[in-house]
PDB file of C-alpha atoms in Angstrom:
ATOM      1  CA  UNK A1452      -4.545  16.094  -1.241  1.00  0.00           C
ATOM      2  CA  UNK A1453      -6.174  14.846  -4.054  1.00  0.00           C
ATOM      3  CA  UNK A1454      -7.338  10.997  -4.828  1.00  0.00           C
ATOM      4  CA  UNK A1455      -7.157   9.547  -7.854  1.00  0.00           C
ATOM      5  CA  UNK A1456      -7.670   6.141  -9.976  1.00  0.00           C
ATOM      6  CA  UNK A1457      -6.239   4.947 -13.132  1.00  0.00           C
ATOM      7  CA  UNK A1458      -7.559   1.815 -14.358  1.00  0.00           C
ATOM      8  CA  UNK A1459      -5.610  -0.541 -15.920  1.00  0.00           C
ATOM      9  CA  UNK A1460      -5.228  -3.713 -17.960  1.00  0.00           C
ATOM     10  CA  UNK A1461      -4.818  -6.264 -14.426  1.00  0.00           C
ATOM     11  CA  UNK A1462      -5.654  -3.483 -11.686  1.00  0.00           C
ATOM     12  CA  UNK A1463      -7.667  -0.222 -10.238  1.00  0.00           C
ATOM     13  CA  UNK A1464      -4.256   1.955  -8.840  1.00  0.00           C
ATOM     14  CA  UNK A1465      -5.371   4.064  -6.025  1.00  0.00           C
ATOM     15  CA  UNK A1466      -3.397   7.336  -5.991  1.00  0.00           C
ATOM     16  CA  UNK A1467      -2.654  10.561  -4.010  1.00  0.00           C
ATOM     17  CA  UNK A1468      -1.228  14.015  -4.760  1.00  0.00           C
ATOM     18  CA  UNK A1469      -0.361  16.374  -2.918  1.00  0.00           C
ATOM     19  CA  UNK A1470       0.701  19.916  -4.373  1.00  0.00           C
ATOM     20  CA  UNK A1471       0.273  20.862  -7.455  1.00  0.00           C
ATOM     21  CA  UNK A1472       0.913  19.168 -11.069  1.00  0.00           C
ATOM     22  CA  UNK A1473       2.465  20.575 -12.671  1.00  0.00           C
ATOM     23  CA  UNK A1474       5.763  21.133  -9.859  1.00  0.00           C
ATOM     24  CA  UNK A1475       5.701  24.778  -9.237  1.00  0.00           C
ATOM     25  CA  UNK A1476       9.178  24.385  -7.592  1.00  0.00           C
ATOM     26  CA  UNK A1477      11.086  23.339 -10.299  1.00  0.00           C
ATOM     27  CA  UNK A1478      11.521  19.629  -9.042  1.00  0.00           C
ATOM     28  CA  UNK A1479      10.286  16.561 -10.412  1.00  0.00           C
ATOM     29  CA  UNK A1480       7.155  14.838  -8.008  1.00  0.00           C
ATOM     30  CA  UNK A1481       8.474  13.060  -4.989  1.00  0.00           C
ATOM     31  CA  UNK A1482       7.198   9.636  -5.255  1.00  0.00           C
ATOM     32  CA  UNK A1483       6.994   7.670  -2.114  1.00  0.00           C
ATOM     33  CA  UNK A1484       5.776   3.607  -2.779  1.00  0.00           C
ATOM     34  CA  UNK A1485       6.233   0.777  -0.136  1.00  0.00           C
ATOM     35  CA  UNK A1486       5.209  -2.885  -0.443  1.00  0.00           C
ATOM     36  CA  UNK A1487       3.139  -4.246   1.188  1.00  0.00           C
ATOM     37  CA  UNK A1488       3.107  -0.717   3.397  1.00  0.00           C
ATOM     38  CA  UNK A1489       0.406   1.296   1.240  1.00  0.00           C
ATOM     39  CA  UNK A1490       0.015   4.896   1.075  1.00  0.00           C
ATOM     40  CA  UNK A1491      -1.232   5.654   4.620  1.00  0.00           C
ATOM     41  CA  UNK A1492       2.344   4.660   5.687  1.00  0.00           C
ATOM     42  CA  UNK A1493       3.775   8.309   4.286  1.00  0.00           C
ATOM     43  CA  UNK A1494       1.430  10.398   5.658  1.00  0.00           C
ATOM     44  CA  UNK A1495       3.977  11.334   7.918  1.00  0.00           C
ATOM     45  CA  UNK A1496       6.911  11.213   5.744  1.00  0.00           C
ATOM     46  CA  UNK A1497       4.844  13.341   2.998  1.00  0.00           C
ATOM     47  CA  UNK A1498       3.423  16.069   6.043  1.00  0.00           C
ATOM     48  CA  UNK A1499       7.391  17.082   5.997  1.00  0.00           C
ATOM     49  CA  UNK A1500       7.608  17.455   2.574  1.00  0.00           C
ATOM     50  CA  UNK A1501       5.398  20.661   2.097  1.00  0.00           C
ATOM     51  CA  UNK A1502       7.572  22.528  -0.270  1.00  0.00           C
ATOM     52  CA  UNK A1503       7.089  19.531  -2.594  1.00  0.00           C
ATOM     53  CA  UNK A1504       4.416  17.871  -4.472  1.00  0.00           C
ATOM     54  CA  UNK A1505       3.940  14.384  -3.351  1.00  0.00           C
ATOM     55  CA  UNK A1506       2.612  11.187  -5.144  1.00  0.00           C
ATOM     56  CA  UNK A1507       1.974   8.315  -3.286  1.00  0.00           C
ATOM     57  CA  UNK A1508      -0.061   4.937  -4.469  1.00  0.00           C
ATOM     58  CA  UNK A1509      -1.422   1.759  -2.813  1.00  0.00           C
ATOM     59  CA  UNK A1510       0.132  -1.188  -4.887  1.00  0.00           C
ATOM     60  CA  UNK A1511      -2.670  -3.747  -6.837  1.00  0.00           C
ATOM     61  CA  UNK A1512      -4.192  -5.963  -4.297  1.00  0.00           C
ATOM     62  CA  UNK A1513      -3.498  -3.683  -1.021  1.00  0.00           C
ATOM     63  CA  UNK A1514      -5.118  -1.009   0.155  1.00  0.00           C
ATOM     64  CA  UNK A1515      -7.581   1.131  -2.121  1.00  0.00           C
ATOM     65  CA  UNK A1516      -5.891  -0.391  -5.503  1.00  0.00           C
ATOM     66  CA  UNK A1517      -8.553  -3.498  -6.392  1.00  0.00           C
ATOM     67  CA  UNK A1518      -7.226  -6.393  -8.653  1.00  0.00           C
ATOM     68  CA  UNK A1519      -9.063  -7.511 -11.996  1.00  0.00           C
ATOM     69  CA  UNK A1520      -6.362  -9.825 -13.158  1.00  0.00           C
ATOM     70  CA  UNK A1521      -7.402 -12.879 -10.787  1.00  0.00           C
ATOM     71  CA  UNK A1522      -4.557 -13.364  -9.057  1.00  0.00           C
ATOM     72  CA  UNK A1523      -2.928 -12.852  -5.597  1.00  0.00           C
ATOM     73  CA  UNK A1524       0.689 -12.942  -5.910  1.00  0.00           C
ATOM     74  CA  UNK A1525       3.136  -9.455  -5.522  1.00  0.00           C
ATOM     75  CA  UNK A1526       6.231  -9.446  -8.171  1.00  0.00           C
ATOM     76  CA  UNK A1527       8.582  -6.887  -8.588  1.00  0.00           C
ATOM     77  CA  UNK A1528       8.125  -6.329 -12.380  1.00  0.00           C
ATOM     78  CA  UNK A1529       4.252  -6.373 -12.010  1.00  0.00           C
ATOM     79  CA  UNK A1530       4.378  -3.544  -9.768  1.00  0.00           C
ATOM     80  CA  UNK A1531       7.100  -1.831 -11.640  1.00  0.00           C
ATOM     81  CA  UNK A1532       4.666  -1.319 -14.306  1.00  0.00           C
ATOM     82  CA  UNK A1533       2.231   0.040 -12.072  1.00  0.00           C
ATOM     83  CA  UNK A1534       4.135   2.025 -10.459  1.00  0.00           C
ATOM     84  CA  UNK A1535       5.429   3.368 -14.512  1.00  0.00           C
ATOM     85  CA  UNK A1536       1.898   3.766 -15.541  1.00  0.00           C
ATOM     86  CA  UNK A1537       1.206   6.190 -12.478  1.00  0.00           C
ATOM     87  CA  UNK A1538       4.517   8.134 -13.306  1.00  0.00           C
ATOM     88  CA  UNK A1539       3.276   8.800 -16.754  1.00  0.00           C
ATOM     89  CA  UNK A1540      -0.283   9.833 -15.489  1.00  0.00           C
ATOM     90  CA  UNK A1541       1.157  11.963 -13.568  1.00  0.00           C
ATOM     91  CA  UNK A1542       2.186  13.958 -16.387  1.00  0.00           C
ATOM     92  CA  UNK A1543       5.455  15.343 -14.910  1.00  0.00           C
ATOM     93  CA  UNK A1544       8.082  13.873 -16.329  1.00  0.00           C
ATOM     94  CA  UNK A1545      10.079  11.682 -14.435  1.00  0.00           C
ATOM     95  CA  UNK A1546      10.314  11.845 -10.437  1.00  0.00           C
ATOM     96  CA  UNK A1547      12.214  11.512  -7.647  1.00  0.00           C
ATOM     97  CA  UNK A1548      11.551   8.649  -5.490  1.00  0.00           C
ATOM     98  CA  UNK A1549      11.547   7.085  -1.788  1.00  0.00           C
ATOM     99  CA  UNK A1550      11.139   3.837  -1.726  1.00  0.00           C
ATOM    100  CA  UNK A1551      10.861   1.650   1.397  1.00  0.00           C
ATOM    101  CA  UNK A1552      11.081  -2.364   1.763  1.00  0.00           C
ATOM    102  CA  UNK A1553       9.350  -4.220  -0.741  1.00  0.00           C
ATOM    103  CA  UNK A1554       8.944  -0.895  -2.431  1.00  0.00           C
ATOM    104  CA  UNK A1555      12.554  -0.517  -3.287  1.00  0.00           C
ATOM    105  CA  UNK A1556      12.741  -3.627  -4.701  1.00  0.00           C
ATOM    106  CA  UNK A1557       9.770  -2.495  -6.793  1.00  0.00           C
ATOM    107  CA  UNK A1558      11.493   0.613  -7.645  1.00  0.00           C
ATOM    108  CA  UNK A1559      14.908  -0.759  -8.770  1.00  0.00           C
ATOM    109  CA  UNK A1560      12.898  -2.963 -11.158  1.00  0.00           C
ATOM    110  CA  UNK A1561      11.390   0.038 -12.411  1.00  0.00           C
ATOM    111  CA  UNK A1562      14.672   1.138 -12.726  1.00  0.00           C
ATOM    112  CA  UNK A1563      15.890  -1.529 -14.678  1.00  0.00           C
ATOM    113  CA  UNK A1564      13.210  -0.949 -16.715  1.00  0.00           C
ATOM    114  CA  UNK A1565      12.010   2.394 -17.448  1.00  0.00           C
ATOM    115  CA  UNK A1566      15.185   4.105 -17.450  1.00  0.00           C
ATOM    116  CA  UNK A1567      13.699   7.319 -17.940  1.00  0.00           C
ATOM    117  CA  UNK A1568      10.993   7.301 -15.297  1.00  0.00           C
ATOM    118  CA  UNK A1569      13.691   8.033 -11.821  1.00  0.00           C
ATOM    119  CA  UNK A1570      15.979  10.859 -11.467  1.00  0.00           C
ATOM    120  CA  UNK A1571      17.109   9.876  -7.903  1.00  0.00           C
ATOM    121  CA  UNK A1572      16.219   6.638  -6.288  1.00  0.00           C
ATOM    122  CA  UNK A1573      16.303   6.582  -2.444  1.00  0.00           C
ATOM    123  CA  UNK A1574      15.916   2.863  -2.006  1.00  0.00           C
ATOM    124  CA  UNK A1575      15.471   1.955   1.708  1.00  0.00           C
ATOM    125  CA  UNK A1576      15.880  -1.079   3.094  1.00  0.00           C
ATOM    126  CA  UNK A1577      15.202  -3.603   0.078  1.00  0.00           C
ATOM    127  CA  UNK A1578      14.743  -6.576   1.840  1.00  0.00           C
ATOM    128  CA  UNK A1579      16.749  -9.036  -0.855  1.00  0.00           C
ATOM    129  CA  UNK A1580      17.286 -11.890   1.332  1.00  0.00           C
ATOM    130  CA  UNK A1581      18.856 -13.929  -1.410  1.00  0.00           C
ATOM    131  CA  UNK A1582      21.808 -11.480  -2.057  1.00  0.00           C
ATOM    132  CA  UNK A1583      23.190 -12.028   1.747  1.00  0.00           C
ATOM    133  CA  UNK A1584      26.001 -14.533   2.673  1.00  0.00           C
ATOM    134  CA  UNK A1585      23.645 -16.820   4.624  1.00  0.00           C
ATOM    135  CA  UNK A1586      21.122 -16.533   1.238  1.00  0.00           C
ATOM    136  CA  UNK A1587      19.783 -20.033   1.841  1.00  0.00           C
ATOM    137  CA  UNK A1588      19.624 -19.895   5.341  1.00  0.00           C
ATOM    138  CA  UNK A1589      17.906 -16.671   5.077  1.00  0.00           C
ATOM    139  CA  UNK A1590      15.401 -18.470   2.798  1.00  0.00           C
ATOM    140  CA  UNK A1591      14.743 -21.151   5.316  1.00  0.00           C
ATOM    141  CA  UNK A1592      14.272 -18.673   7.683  1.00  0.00           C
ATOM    142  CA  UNK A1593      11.316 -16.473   5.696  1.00  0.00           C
ATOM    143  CA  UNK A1594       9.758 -20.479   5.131  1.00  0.00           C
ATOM    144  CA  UNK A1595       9.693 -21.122   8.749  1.00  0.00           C
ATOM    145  CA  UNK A1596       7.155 -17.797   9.383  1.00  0.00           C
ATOM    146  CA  UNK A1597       4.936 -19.076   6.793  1.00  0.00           C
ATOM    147  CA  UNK A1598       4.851 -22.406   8.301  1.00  0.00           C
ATOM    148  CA  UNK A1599       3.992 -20.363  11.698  1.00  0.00           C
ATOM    149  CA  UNK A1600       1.239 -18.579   9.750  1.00  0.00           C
ATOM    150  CA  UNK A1601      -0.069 -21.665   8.267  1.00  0.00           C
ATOM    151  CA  UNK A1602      -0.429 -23.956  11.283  1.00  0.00           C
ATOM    152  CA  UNK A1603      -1.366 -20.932  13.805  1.00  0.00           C
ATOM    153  CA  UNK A1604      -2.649 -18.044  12.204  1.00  0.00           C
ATOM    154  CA  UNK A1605      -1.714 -14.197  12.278  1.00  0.00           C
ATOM    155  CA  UNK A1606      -0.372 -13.517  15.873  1.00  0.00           C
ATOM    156  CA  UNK A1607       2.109 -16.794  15.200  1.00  0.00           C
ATOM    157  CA  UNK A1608       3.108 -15.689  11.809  1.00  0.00           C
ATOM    158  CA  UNK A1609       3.567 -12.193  12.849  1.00  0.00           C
ATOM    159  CA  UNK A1610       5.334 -13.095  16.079  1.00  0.00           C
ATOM    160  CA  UNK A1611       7.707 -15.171  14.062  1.00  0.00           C
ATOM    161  CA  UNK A1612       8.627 -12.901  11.874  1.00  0.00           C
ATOM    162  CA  UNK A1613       9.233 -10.327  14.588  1.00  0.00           C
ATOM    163  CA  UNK A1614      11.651 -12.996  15.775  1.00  0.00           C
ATOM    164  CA  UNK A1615      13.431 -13.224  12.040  1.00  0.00           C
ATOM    165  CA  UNK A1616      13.644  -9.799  11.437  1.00  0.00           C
ATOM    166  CA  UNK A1617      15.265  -8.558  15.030  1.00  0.00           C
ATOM    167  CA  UNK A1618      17.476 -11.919  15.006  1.00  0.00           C
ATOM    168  CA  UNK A1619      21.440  -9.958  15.151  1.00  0.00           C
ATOM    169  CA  UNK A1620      23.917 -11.690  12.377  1.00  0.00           C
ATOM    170  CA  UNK A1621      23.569 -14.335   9.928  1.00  0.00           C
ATOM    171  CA  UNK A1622      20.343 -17.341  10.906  1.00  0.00           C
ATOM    172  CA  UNK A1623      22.888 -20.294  12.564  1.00  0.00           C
ATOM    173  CA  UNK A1624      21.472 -23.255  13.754  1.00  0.00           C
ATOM    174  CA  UNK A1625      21.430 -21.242  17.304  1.00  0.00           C
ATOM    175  CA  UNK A1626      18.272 -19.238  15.141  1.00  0.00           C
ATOM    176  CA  UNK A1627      16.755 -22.616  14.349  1.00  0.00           C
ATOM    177  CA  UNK A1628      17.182 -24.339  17.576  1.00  0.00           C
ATOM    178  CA  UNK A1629      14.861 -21.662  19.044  1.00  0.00           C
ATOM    179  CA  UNK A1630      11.682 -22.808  20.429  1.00  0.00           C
ATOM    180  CA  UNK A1631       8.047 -21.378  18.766  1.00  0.00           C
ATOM    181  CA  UNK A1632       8.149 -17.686  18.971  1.00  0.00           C
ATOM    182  CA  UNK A1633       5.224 -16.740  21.628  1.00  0.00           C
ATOM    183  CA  UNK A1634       2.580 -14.350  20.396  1.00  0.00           C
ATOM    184  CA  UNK A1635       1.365 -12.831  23.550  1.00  0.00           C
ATOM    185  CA  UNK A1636       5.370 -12.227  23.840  1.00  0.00           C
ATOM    186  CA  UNK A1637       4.839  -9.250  21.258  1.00  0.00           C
ATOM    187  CA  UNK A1638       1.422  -8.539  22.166  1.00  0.00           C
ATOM    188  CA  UNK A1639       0.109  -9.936  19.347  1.00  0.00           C
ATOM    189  CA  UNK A1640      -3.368 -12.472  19.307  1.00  0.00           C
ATOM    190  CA  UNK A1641      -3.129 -15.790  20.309  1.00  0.00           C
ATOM    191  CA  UNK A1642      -6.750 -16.655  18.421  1.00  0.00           C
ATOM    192  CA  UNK A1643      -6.795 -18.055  14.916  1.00  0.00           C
ATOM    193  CA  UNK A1644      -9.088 -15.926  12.770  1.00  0.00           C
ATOM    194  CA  UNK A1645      -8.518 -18.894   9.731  1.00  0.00           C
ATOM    195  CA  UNK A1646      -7.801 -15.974   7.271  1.00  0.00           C
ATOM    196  CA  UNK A1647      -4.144 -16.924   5.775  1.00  0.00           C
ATOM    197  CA  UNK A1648      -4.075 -14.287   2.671  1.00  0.00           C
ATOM    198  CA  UNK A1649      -1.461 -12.193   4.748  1.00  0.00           C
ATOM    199  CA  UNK A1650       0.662 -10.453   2.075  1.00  0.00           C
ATOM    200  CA  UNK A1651       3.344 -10.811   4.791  1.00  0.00           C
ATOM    201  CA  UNK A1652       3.073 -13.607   6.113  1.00  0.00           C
ATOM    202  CA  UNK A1653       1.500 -15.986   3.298  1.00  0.00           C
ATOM    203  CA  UNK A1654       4.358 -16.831   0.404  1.00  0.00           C
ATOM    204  CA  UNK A1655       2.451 -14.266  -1.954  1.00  0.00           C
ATOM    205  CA  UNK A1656       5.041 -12.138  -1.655  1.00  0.00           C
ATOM    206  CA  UNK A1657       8.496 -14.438  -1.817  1.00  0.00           C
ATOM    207  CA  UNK A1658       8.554 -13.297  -5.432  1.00  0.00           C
ATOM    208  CA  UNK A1659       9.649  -9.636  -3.851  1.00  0.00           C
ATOM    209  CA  UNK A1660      12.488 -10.578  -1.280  1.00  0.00           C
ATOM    210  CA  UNK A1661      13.627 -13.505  -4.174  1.00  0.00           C
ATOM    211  CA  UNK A1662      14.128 -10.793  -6.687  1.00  0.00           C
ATOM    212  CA  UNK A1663      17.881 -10.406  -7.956  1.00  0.00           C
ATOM    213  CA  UNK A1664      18.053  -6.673  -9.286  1.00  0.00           C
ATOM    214  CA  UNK A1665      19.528  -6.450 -12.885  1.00  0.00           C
ATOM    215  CA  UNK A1666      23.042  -4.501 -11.772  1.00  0.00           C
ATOM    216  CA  UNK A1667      24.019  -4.013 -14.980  1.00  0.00           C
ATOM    217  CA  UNK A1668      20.401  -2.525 -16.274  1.00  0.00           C
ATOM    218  CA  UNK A1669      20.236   0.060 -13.318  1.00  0.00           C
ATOM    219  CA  UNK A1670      24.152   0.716 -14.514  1.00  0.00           C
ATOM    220  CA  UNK A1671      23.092   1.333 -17.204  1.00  0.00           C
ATOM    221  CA  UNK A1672      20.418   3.516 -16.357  1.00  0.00           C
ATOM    222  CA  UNK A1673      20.453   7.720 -16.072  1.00  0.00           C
ATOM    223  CA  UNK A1674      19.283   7.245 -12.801  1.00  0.00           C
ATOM    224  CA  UNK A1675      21.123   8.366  -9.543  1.00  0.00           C
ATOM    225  CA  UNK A1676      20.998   5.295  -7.367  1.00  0.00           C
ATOM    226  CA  UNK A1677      20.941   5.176  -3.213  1.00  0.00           C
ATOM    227  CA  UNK A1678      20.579   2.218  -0.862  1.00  0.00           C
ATOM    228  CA  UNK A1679      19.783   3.755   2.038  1.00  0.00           C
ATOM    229  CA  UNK A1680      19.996   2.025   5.716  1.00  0.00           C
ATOM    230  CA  UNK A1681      18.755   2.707   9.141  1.00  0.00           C
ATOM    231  CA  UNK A1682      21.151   3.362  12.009  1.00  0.00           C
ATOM    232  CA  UNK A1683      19.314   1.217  14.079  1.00  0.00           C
ATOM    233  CA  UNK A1684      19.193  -1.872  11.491  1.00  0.00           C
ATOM    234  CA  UNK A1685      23.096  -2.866  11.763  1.00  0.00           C
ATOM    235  CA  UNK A1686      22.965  -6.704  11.964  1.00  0.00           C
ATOM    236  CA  UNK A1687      19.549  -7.793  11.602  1.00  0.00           C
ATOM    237  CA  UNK A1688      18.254  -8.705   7.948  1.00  0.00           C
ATOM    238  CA  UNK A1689      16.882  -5.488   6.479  1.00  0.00           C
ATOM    239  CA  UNK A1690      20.617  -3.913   7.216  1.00  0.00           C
ATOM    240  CA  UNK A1691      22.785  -7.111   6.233  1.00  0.00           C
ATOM    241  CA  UNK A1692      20.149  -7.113   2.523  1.00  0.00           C
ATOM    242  CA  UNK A1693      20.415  -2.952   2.251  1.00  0.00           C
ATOM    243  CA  UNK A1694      24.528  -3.582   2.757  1.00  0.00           C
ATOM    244  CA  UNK A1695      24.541  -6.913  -0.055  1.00  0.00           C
ATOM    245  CA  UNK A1696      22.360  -4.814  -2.466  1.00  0.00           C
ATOM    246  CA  UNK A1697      24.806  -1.558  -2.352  1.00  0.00           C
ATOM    247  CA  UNK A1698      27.803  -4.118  -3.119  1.00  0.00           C
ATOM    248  CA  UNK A1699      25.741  -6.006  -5.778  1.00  0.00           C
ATOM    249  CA  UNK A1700      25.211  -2.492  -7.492  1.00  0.00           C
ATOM    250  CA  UNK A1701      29.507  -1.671  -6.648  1.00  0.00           C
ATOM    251  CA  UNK A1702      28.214   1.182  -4.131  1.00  0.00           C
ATOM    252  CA  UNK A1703      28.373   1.635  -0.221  1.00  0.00           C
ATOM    253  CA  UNK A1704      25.110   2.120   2.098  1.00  0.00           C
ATOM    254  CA  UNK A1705      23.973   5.667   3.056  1.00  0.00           C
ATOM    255  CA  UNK A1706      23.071   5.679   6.553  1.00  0.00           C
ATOM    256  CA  UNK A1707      19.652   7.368   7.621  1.00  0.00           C
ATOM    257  CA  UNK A1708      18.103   7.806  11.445  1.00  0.00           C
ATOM    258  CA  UNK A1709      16.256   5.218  12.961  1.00  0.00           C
ATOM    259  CA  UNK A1710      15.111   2.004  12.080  1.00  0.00           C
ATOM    260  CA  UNK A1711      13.488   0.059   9.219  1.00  0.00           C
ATOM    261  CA  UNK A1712      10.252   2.161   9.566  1.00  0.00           C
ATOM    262  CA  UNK A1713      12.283   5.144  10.880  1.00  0.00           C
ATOM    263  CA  UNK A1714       9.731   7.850   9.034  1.00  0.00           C
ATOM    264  CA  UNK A1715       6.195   6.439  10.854  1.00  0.00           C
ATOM    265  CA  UNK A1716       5.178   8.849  13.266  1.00  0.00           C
ATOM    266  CA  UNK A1717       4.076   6.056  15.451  1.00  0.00           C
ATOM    267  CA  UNK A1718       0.548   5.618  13.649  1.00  0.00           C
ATOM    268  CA  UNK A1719       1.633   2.020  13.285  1.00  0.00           C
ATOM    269  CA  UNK A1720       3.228   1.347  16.900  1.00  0.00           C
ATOM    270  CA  UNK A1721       6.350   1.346  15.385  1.00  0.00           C
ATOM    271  CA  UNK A1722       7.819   5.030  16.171  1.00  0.00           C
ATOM    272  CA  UNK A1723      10.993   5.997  14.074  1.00  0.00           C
ATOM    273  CA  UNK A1724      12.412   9.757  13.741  1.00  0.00           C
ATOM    274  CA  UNK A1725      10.459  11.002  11.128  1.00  0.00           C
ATOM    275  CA  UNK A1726      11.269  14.623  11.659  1.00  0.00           C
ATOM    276  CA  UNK A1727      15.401  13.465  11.117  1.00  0.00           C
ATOM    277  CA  UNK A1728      14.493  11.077   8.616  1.00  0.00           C
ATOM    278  CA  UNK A1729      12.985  13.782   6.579  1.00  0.00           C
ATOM    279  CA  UNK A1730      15.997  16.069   7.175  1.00  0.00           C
ATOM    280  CA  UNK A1731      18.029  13.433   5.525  1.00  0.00           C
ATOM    281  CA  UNK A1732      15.806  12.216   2.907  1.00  0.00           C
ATOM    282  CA  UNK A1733      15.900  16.408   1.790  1.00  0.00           C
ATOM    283  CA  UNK A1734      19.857  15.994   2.313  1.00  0.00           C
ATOM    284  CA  UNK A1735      20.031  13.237   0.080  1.00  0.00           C
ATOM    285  CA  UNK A1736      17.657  14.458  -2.550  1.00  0.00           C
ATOM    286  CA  UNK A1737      19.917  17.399  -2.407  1.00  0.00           C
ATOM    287  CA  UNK A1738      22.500  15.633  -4.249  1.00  0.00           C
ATOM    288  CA  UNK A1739      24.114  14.637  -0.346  1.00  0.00           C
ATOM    289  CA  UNK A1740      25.865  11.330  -0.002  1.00  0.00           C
TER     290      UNK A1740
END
């Protein structure tokens, strides 16, 4: 693997290939990008991949990639142009692409965007909160972990969103009435550490899970399209958002193994089937529906 910077105009990108570049293979580079997940999150993913060469990238402001543009919010169309300005160092013409969470949001705004950058989009799990039935709801819901964050630090923040994201169906006032979900509950701290610049957590990413894809842009677009979902995710938010963003874009889901971080190999504490989840990614890739 080899690491690499590219400086640019608001940020220092942080990126990694693996394989060579030139593709000796005759495919385009995979390129794997997650947000706020950084590169360390496809080690696992990539590791299955060896027949490929492999790009991955921490976004500006996480990770290895340093911001010089002073500020500390995530949008979608900021990172799309990181994300086109590492395609085209890259040198390889465009790529194939996995994207995960916030990262498929950032790579359907690329997308929309550069046109030409994206042969096949696997776009997994974008978690568009406004696009579901219970939009507003939804909304309230995402406000109510940041208040968690705010008055009680990291362990309540995370602890509520735990709670938001494994919550089954559409947030009723059932969700609301629920009393103050309990830290130690998910083993997270219970001590305040005062730091509240949690990508996460904080509202410096709401610009991400706000975003409304342009449908008629990626249309538009040469790009083969996929909104993938996990088997596991049926119900809670990340599966109800991956099913409203296929229908926004007049498509169905493609179902993969596992859950919403079904390739992690457990590095994380959050275990998927990376081995299956790889099997399908290659299906898919393969021109597989």
């Amino acid at each position: 693997m080899e690491t690499r910077t590219l400086a640019t105009a608001g940020a220092d990108l942080v990126y990694d290939v693996r394989g060579p570049l030139p593709t000796t293979d005759g495919r385009p580079p995979l390129f794997m990008i997650g947000q706020p997940m950084d590169a360390t999150g496809f080690a696992a993913l990539a590791a299955r991949f060896p027949e490929r060469t492999v790009a991955t990238y921490d976004p500006r402001g996480l990770g290895r990639s340093t911001r010089t543009d002073g500020r500390v919010d995530h949008t979608p169309q900021t990172q799309a142009d990181d994300v086109h300005a590492v395609i085209e160092v890259l040198g390889a013409g465009p790529v194939e692409m996995f994207a995960s969470s916030g990262g498929a949001i950032t790579a359907l705004a690329v997308v929309a965007k550069y046109p030409a950058d994206v042969t096949t989009l696997v776009a997994h799990e974008p978690p568009l909160i406004t696009l579901t039935l219970d939009g507003p709801a939804a909304v309230r819901a995402r406000a109510g972990v940041r208040e968690a964050y705010e008055k009680r630090g990291w362990g309540a923040g995370m602890a509520a969103f735990v709670a938001m994201t494994s919550w089954k169906g559409e947030f009723t006032d059932a969700y609301f009435a629920q009393p103050e979900a309990d830290p130690a509950a998910f083993g997270m701290p219970t001590e305040d550490d005062g730091s509240r610049d949690d990508p996460l957590l904080s509202d410096r990413s709401w610009a991400v899970s706000s975003y409304r894809p342009d449908a008629d842009a990626i249309a538009a677009a040469p790009t083969r399209v996929v909104i993938a979902v996990g088997e596991e995710s049926e119900d809670v938010l990340t599966g109800r958002t991956s099913v409203a963003t296929a229908e926004l874009l007049g498509q169905r889901v493609t179902v993969f193994p596992s859950h919403h971080g079904g390739f992690l190999d457990g590095e994380f504490g959050y275990a998927g089937k990376p081995d299956e989840f790889a099997h399908r990614l290659r299906q898919v890739l393969d021109g597989a529906s």
